[in-house]
Tab-separated table of C-alpha atoms and ligand atoms in Angstrom:
chain	number	residue	atom	x	y	z
A	1	MET	CA	6.688	-25.089	-4.465
A	2	THR	CA	7.076	-23.452	-7.737
A	3	THR	CA	4.981	-20.213	-7.567
A	4	ASP	CA	4.439	-19.962	-11.509
A	5	GLY	CA	0.913	-19.439	-12.414
A	6	TYR	CA	0.111	-18.725	-9.164
A	7	ARG	CA	-2.004	-15.519	-8.321
A	8	PRO	CA	0.326	-12.625	-6.732
A	9	ILE	CA	-0.316	-10.966	-3.620
A	10	ILE	CA	1.476	-7.822	-2.364
A	11	LEU	CA	1.227	-6.895	1.268
A	12	LEU	CA	1.717	-3.704	2.766
A	13	LEU	CA	2.720	-3.907	6.316
A	14	GLY	CA	3.249	-1.224	9.076
A	15	PRO	CA	1.945	0.595	12.073
A	16	PRO	CA	-0.872	2.554	12.053
A	17	GLY	CA	-0.207	5.881	10.357
A	18	ALA	CA	2.885	4.569	8.686
A	19	GLY	CA	1.217	5.595	4.956
A	20	LYS	CA	0.074	2.043	3.841
A	21	GLY	CA	-3.196	3.387	2.655
A	22	THR	CA	-1.546	6.386	0.936
A	23	GLN	CA	0.976	4.422	-0.870
A	24	ALA	CA	-1.446	1.556	-1.816
A	25	ARG	CA	-3.878	4.036	-3.561
A	26	PHE	CA	-1.191	4.781	-5.908
A	27	LEU	CA	0.239	1.432	-6.763
A	28	HIS	CA	-2.796	-0.667	-7.028
A	29	ASP	CA	-3.675	1.913	-9.680
A	30	LYS	CA	-0.473	1.491	-11.591
A	31	LEU	CA	-0.289	-2.146	-11.483
A	32	ALA	CA	-4.100	-2.273	-12.042
A	33	VAL	CA	-4.790	-4.834	-9.194
A	34	PRO	CA	-7.061	-4.044	-6.404
A	35	HIS	CA	-6.156	-2.479	-2.968
A	36	ILE	CA	-7.773	-4.394	-0.220
A	37	ALA	CA	-7.646	-2.819	3.115
A	38	SER	CA	-9.034	-4.809	5.817
A	39	GLY	CA	-9.832	-1.510	7.692
A	40	ASP	CA	-11.869	-0.065	4.897
A	41	LEU	CA	-13.607	-3.411	4.440
A	42	LEU	CA	-14.733	-3.335	8.083
A	43	ARG	CA	-15.889	0.540	7.994
A	44	ALA	CA	-17.962	-0.330	4.803
A	45	HIS	CA	-19.501	-3.427	6.834
A	46	ARG	CA	-20.270	-0.977	9.707
A	47	ARG	CA	-21.764	1.607	7.461
A	48	ARG	CA	-23.888	-0.864	6.099
A	49	GLY	CA	-24.698	-2.091	9.501
A	50	THR	CA	-24.130	-5.919	8.595
A	51	ALA	CA	-23.432	-8.395	11.274
A	52	LEU	CA	-19.902	-8.467	10.691
A	53	GLY	CA	-19.774	-4.660	11.034
A	54	ASN	CA	-22.025	-4.833	14.373
A	55	ALA	CA	-19.587	-7.408	15.783
A	56	ALA	CA	-16.182	-5.466	14.770
A	57	GLN	CA	-17.695	-2.219	16.081
A	58	ALA	CA	-16.352	-2.603	19.800
A	59	TYR	CA	-13.185	-3.786	19.023
A	60	MET	CA	-12.414	-1.185	16.518
A	61	ASP	CA	-13.396	1.668	18.863
A	62	ARG	CA	-11.176	0.513	21.607
A	63	GLY	CA	-8.294	-0.102	18.971
A	64	GLU	CA	-8.243	-3.821	19.484
A	65	LEU	CA	-8.119	-6.308	16.729
A	66	VAL	CA	-11.034	-7.980	15.433
A	67	PRO	CA	-11.195	-11.659	16.072
A	68	ASP	CA	-8.819	-13.634	13.388
A	69	GLN	CA	-11.692	-15.615	11.980
A	70	LEU	CA	-13.857	-12.917	11.023
A	71	VAL	CA	-11.282	-10.952	9.322
A	72	VAL	CA	-9.831	-13.867	7.474
A	73	ASP	CA	-13.127	-14.678	6.118
A	74	MET	CA	-13.879	-11.125	5.112
A	75	VAL	CA	-10.578	-10.822	3.155
A	76	MET	CA	-10.835	-14.256	1.554
A	77	ASP	CA	-14.242	-13.412	0.711
A	78	ARG	CA	-12.968	-10.300	-1.207
A	79	LEU	CA	-10.558	-12.252	-2.807
A	80	GLU	CA	-13.174	-14.363	-4.797
A	81	ARG	CA	-14.315	-11.401	-6.588
A	82	ALA	CA	-13.307	-11.235	-10.371
A	83	ASP	CA	-11.433	-7.983	-10.349
A	84	THR	CA	-8.554	-10.100	-8.193
A	85	VAL	CA	-7.783	-12.441	-10.950
A	86	ARG	CA	-4.506	-10.750	-11.640
A	87	GLY	CA	-3.718	-10.377	-8.021
A	88	ALA	CA	-4.102	-8.038	-5.136
A	89	PHE	CA	-2.665	-5.426	-2.781
A	90	LEU	CA	-3.474	-6.322	0.760
A	91	ASP	CA	-3.094	-3.366	3.297
A	92	GLY	CA	-3.435	-3.877	6.874
A	93	PHE	CA	-4.065	-7.671	6.799
A	94	PRO	CA	-2.282	-10.157	8.179
A	95	ARG	CA	-2.231	-8.485	11.861
A	96	THR	CA	-1.481	-11.337	13.702
A	97	LEU	CA	0.880	-14.316	13.037
A	98	SER	CA	-2.197	-16.770	13.277
A	99	GLN	CA	-3.838	-14.399	10.372
A	100	ALA	CA	-0.677	-14.783	8.520
A	101	GLN	CA	-0.449	-18.541	8.874
A	102	VAL	CA	-3.658	-19.393	8.122
A	103	ALA	CA	-3.773	-16.762	4.955
A	104	ASP	CA	-0.707	-18.433	3.422
A	105	GLN	CA	-2.787	-21.873	3.631
A	106	LEU	CA	-5.871	-20.273	2.186
A	107	LEU	CA	-3.965	-18.395	-0.543
A	108	ALA	CA	-2.328	-21.432	-1.617
A	109	ALA	CA	-5.517	-23.661	-1.913
A	110	ARG	CA	-6.773	-20.785	-4.367
A	111	ARG	CA	-3.431	-20.902	-6.343
A	112	SER	CA	-2.280	-17.448	-4.796
A	113	VAL	CA	0.818	-16.650	-2.946
A	114	VAL	CA	2.291	-13.817	-1.347
A	115	ARG	CA	5.114	-12.470	-3.594
A	116	VAL	CA	6.769	-9.663	-1.437
A	117	ALA	CA	5.871	-8.078	1.953
A	118	LEU	CA	6.665	-4.253	1.830
A	119	TYR	CA	7.152	-2.929	5.313
A	120	LEU	CA	6.751	0.627	6.038
A	121	GLU	CA	8.755	1.582	9.214
A	122	VAL	CA	8.107	5.052	10.766
A	123	PRO	CA	9.161	6.141	14.249
A	124	THR	CA	6.257	6.214	16.897
A	125	GLU	CA	6.152	10.024	17.445
A	126	VAL	CA	5.893	10.669	13.567
A	127	LEU	CA	2.938	8.335	13.622
A	128	VAL	CA	0.952	9.841	16.415
A	129	GLU	CA	1.407	13.168	14.905
A	130	ARG	CA	0.316	11.689	11.307
A	131	ILE	CA	-2.529	10.229	13.018
A	132	ALA	CA	-3.838	12.991	15.062
A	133	GLY	CA	-3.640	15.088	11.649
A	134	ARG	CA	-5.478	12.519	9.367
A	135	TRP	CA	-8.549	13.573	7.452
A	136	LEU	CA	-10.436	11.290	5.419
A	137	CYS	CA	-12.947	11.231	2.149
A	138	PRO	CA	-15.517	8.664	3.089
A	139	SER	CA	-16.178	8.048	-0.750
A	140	CYS	CA	-12.629	7.283	-2.245
A	141	GLN	CA	-10.847	6.746	1.046
A	142	ALA	CA	-8.228	9.513	0.111
A	143	THR	CA	-6.352	10.967	2.987
A	144	TYR	CA	-5.480	14.456	3.712
A	145	PRO	CA	-3.048	15.747	6.297
A	146	SER	CA	-3.839	18.634	8.649
A	147	HIS	CA	-1.387	20.456	10.867
A	148	SER	CA	-4.068	22.293	12.952
A	149	SER	CA	-7.136	20.861	14.530
A	150	ALA	CA	-8.948	22.230	11.402
A	151	PRO	CA	-9.637	20.133	8.465
A	152	PRO	CA	-7.442	20.795	5.300
A	153	GLY	CA	-8.656	23.110	2.701
A	154	ASN	CA	-12.120	23.756	2.217
A	155	GLY	CA	-12.791	20.226	3.881
A	156	ARG	CA	-13.956	18.784	0.992
A	157	CYS	CA	-12.004	16.031	-0.813
A	158	VAL	CA	-10.396	17.258	-3.847
A	159	ALA	CA	-10.926	13.990	-5.733
A	160	CYS	CA	-14.610	13.947	-5.202
A	161	GLY	CA	-16.204	16.685	-3.173
A	162	ASP	CA	-17.257	14.805	-0.400
A	163	GLN	CA	-16.917	16.059	3.185
A	164	LEU	CA	-13.900	15.076	4.888
A	165	TYR	CA	-14.164	13.391	8.470
A	166	GLN	CA	-11.966	12.154	11.053
A	167	ARG	CA	-11.776	8.274	12.203
A	168	ALA	CA	-13.120	8.002	15.981
A	169	ASP	CA	-10.242	5.595	16.382
A	170	ASP	CA	-7.871	8.151	15.536
A	171	ARG	CA	-8.533	10.077	18.772
A	172	PRO	CA	-4.985	10.104	20.909
A	173	GLU	CA	-6.257	7.764	23.578
A	174	VAL	CA	-7.212	5.136	21.314
A	175	VAL	CA	-3.887	5.555	18.972
A	176	GLN	CA	-1.617	4.615	21.860
A	177	ASN	CA	-3.644	1.423	22.330
A	178	ARG	CA	-3.566	0.963	18.498
A	179	ILE	CA	0.331	1.359	18.504
A	180	ASP	CA	0.730	-1.068	21.564
A	181	VAL	CA	-1.342	-3.460	19.654
A	182	TYR	CA	0.717	-3.489	16.676
A	183	LEU	CA	4.009	-3.936	18.622
A	184	ARG	CA	2.359	-7.034	20.425
A	185	GLU	CA	0.425	-8.856	17.680
A	186	THR	CA	2.057	-7.564	14.187
A	187	LEU	CA	5.618	-7.463	14.453
A	188	PRO	CA	5.661	-11.313	14.732
A	189	VAL	CA	4.001	-10.829	11.276
A	190	ILE	CA	6.894	-9.031	10.208
A	191	GLU	CA	9.591	-11.679	11.353
A	192	HIS	CA	7.442	-14.370	9.895
A	193	TYR	CA	7.823	-12.763	6.504
A	194	ALA	CA	11.247	-11.937	7.050
A	195	ARG	CA	11.915	-15.691	7.732
A	196	ARG	CA	10.442	-16.456	4.426
A	197	ASP	CA	12.814	-14.093	2.635
A	198	LEU	CA	9.778	-12.217	1.380
A	199	LEU	CA	10.236	-9.218	3.565
A	200	VAL	CA	11.164	-5.807	2.005
A	201	ARG	CA	12.007	-3.087	4.654
A	202	VAL	CA	11.215	0.545	3.392
A	203	ASP	CA	12.085	3.622	5.685
A	204	GLY	CA	8.608	5.123	5.624
A	205	ASN	CA	9.688	8.342	7.545
A	206	ARG	CA	10.481	10.311	4.187
A	207	SER	CA	8.335	12.126	1.853
A	208	ILE	CA	5.324	10.495	0.156
A	209	GLU	CA	7.174	10.318	-3.257
A	210	ALA	CA	10.529	9.373	-1.929
A	211	VAL	CA	8.679	6.327	-0.321
A	212	ARG	CA	6.625	5.814	-3.320
A	213	THR	CA	9.859	5.709	-5.597
A	214	THR	CA	11.316	3.057	-3.034
A	215	LEU	CA	8.028	0.972	-3.383
A	216	CYS	CA	8.121	1.035	-7.073
A	217	SER	CA	11.545	-0.018	-7.406
A	218	ASN	CA	11.258	-3.026	-5.356
A	219	LEU	CA	7.847	-4.064	-7.032
A	220	GLY	CA	9.196	-3.822	-10.541
A	221	GLY	CA	12.657	-2.144	-10.802
A	222	VAL	CA	14.767	0.533	-12.244
A	223	VAL	CA	16.900	-0.810	-15.369
A	224	ARG	CA	19.145	0.920	-17.760
A	225	GLY	CA	18.238	1.194	-20.900
A	226	LEU	CA	20.035	-0.820	-23.704
A	227	ARG	CA	21.186	2.432	-26.025
A	228	HIS	CA	20.408	4.987	-23.207
A	229	ASN	CA	22.593	6.279	-20.370
A	230	HIS	CA	19.463	6.568	-18.065
A	231	TRP	CA	17.366	4.591	-16.054
A	232	HIS	CA	13.579	3.299	-16.875
A	233	VAL	CA	11.039	2.452	-14.504
A	234	TYR	CA	9.616	-0.975	-15.381
A	235	PHE	CA	6.938	-3.318	-13.801
A	236	SER	CA	7.340	-7.304	-13.899
A	237	ASP	CA	4.784	-8.564	-16.035
A	238	GLN	CA	3.933	-10.822	-13.016
A	239	PHE	CA	2.227	-7.961	-11.462
A	240	ARG	CA	1.012	-5.845	-14.754
A	241	ALA	CA	-2.241	-6.293	-15.875
A	242	ASP	CA	-2.838	-7.257	-19.638
A	243	ASP	CA	-3.414	-3.466	-21.329
A	244	GLY	CA	-5.167	-5.349	-24.645
A	245	ARG	CA	-1.698	-4.139	-26.319
A	246	SER	CA	0.887	-6.732	-26.201
A	247	ASP	CA	2.715	-8.617	-23.292
A	248	TRP	CA	4.410	-6.278	-20.939
A	249	ARG	CA	7.706	-8.398	-20.613
A	250	GLY	CA	10.668	-5.827	-20.353
A	251	ARG	CA	8.259	-3.174	-21.153
A	252	THR	CA	9.153	0.438	-19.210
A	253	LEU	CA	6.586	2.906	-18.387
A	254	CYS	CA	7.631	4.776	-21.451
A	255	GLY	CA	6.874	2.154	-23.529
A	256	ARG	CA	10.180	0.922	-24.391
A	257	HIS	CA	11.541	-2.704	-24.504
A	258	VAL	CA	14.429	-3.308	-22.076
A	259	ASP	CA	15.129	-7.082	-22.578
A	260	SER	CA	17.915	-7.486	-20.358
A	261	ARG	CA	16.896	-7.057	-16.728
A	262	SER	CA	19.471	-9.205	-15.050
A	263	SER	CA	20.286	-8.022	-11.617
A	264	ARG	CA	23.517	-6.855	-12.866
A	265	GLU	CA	21.398	-4.241	-14.811
A	266	ARG	CA	19.092	-3.116	-12.328
A	267	GLY	CA	19.948	0.110	-10.766
A	268	SER	CA	18.788	1.580	-7.508
A	269	GLU	CA	16.319	4.054	-6.756
A	270	ASP	CA	18.935	6.746	-6.330
A	271	ASP	CA	20.189	5.831	-10.172
A	272	PHE	CA	16.757	6.679	-11.223
A	273	ARG	CA	16.483	9.841	-9.523
A	274	ALA	CA	20.152	11.030	-10.815
A	275	HIS	CA	19.553	9.775	-14.247
A	276	PRO	CA	15.802	9.028	-14.892
A	277	CYS	CA	14.278	8.622	-18.341
A	278	ARG	CA	12.225	11.786	-18.663
A	279	ARG	CA	9.468	9.807	-20.332
A	280	CYS	CA	9.047	7.206	-17.633
A	281	GLN	CA	9.358	9.958	-14.696
A	282	LEU	CA	6.541	12.067	-16.758
A	283	GLU	CA	4.477	8.585	-17.114
A	284	LEU	CA	4.971	8.004	-13.312
A	285	ARG	CA	3.814	11.501	-12.512
A	286	ALA	CA	0.768	11.311	-14.922
A	287	ARG	CA	-0.521	7.919	-13.192
A	288	GLN	CA	-0.301	9.976	-10.008
A	289	GLY	CA	-3.192	12.347	-11.241
A	290	PRO	CA	-6.377	11.206	-10.047
A	291	ILE	CA	-5.407	10.312	-6.502
A	292	PRO	CA	-4.287	13.481	-4.466
A	293	ASP	CA	-1.896	13.306	-1.429
A	294	ALA	CA	-3.092	16.345	0.033
A	295	PRO	CA	-5.391	19.469	-1.134
A	296	VAL	CA	-3.256	21.850	-3.374
A	297	LEU	CA	-4.581	25.131	-1.713
A	298	PRO	CA	-2.944	27.941	-0.351
A	299	THR	CA	-3.563	26.912	3.281
A	300	ALA	CA	-1.602	23.570	2.964
A	301	GLN	CA	1.329	23.258	5.240
A	302	PRO	CA	4.580	21.709	4.389
A	303	GLN	CA	5.187	18.290	6.054
A	304	HIS	CA	7.303	18.532	9.286
A	305	THR	CA	8.296	15.003	9.389
B	1	ADP	P1	-4.614	1.417	10.651
B	1	ADP	O1	-4.876	3.141	9.923
B	1	ADP	O2	-4.456	1.441	11.840
B	1	ADP	O3	-3.661	0.692	9.531
B	1	ADP	P2	-6.941	0.209	9.810
B	1	ADP	O4	-7.897	1.009	9.037
B	1	ADP	O5	-6.178	-0.814	8.818
B	1	ADP	O6	-6.057	1.323	10.683
B	1	ADP	O7	-7.750	-0.618	11.021
B	1	ADP	C1	-8.764	0.017	11.637
B	1	ADP	C2	-9.426	-1.016	12.723
B	1	ADP	O8	-9.729	-2.124	12.189
B	1	ADP	C3	-8.318	-1.830	13.606
B	1	ADP	O9	-7.640	-0.866	14.898
B	1	ADP	C4	-8.615	-2.960	14.069
B	1	ADP	O10	-9.614	-2.972	14.944
B	1	ADP	C5	-9.563	-3.127	12.679
B	1	ADP	N1	-8.609	-4.200	11.741
B	1	ADP	C6	-8.086	-3.968	10.765
B	1	ADP	N2	-7.533	-4.870	10.050
B	1	ADP	C7	-7.584	-5.742	10.737
B	1	ADP	C8	-6.935	-7.136	10.872
B	1	ADP	N3	-5.944	-7.598	9.805
B	1	ADP	N4	-7.243	-7.952	12.135
B	1	ADP	C9	-8.063	-7.333	13.038
B	1	ADP	N5	-8.242	-6.257	13.142
B	1	ADP	C10	-8.331	-5.260	12.159
B	2	ADP	P1	-1.939	3.731	7.116
B	2	ADP	O1	-3.020	3.588	6.182
B	2	ADP	O2	-0.611	3.201	7.013
B	2	ADP	O3	-2.711	4.142	8.643
B	2	ADP	P2	-2.076	6.704	5.962
B	2	ADP	O4	-1.631	6.341	4.579
B	2	ADP	O5	-3.838	6.845	6.017
B	2	ADP	O6	-1.680	5.436	6.878
B	2	ADP	O7	-1.546	8.031	6.535
B	2	ADP	C1	-1.474	8.407	7.483
B	2	ADP	C2	-1.404	9.831	7.437
B	2	ADP	O8	-0.299	10.446	7.259
B	2	ADP	C3	-2.584	10.549	6.572
B	2	ADP	O9	-2.838	11.689	6.875
B	2	ADP	C4	-1.556	10.747	5.351
B	2	ADP	O10	-1.760	11.795	4.294
B	2	ADP	C5	-0.233	11.166	5.986
B	2	ADP	N1	0.922	10.527	5.321
B	2	ADP	C6	1.115	9.390	4.612
B	2	ADP	N2	2.415	9.228	4.264
B	2	ADP	C7	3.026	10.325	4.465
B	2	ADP	C8	4.557	10.620	4.470
B	2	ADP	N3	5.352	10.152	4.006
B	2	ADP	N4	4.850	12.000	4.998
B	2	ADP	C9	4.148	12.681	5.759
B	2	ADP	N5	2.831	12.473	5.766
B	2	ADP	C10	2.004	11.097	5.353
B	3	ZN	ZN1	-12.951	11.512	-2.265
């Protein structure tokens, strides 16, 4: 099957607490495609008290998976919305082999295709620690890590000022079950995309920024400028939205055109870090602006991971 003209779907897979939401909130903004997190959609249904929300409640509170059919229908329904016309980031879906198989078929019927499955790998003991300290904003879904039982900062979201909360299913007794469910149900999904040669394994046990750089270089890449001995970040036009100026083919973050992006020219993340284009780097940082990773307050502690 040729995938030309197919709507690109990017999957973000990984255990609970791996950092999927943290990374997706940044990447979807950069790629200008929506971030669709099945957990966020389910929580929104619960808040609205819909039939789906009520049906999902007991499963979520126990850390069990919501039945496949309900979740698949919910995600496919979301993919009907106009903002997904250029593609979407799916976070936390699919979670079972059956979801993956059904999704592959339903996506193809909608002229959509999974282009890449980014898999964040993080050791279990780190997951448990991260989840215990996870505080969320109910409005914008930003997450804030805390290293004590108190909420981080003044307990409010830096981006929108809302009161932060902890998820009921982030309690330690539920978290272990979620991790067990993940190992049993979701590892086969990882294998499924590995067999189809779509899986990219990413070490998620590093700083948020380091993980982000690796994800970026896998989504588009890092390419050496033709006349400059430094590396630019570019995003391939299949992911990049039309910004109303011109097409994005070969365009880097700093706006230069780098026509040759053959694999020979492509660098690694380390190359970019060692010899970055300053303007690409500044642009990368500027685009991270509206989505905070942690409150910038004197009480914020460094990450011990
Ligand atoms: P995590 O932080 O574990 O990635 P999520 O917010 O993605 O958590 O999911 C929270 C809960 O929502 C899960 O424990 C499960 O009950 C339900 N859920 C989310 N996505 C799915 C899915 N694809 N299939 C079944 N249940 C799901
Ligand atoms: P997921 O969506 O995979 O369940 P989150 O993105 O919500 O995970 O991250 C879980 C917690 O860990 C959050 O409190 C987040 O701030 C924190 N976190 C995310 N990525 C990292 C990282 N690379 N290093 C340290 N903490 C992280
Ligand atoms: Zn917020």
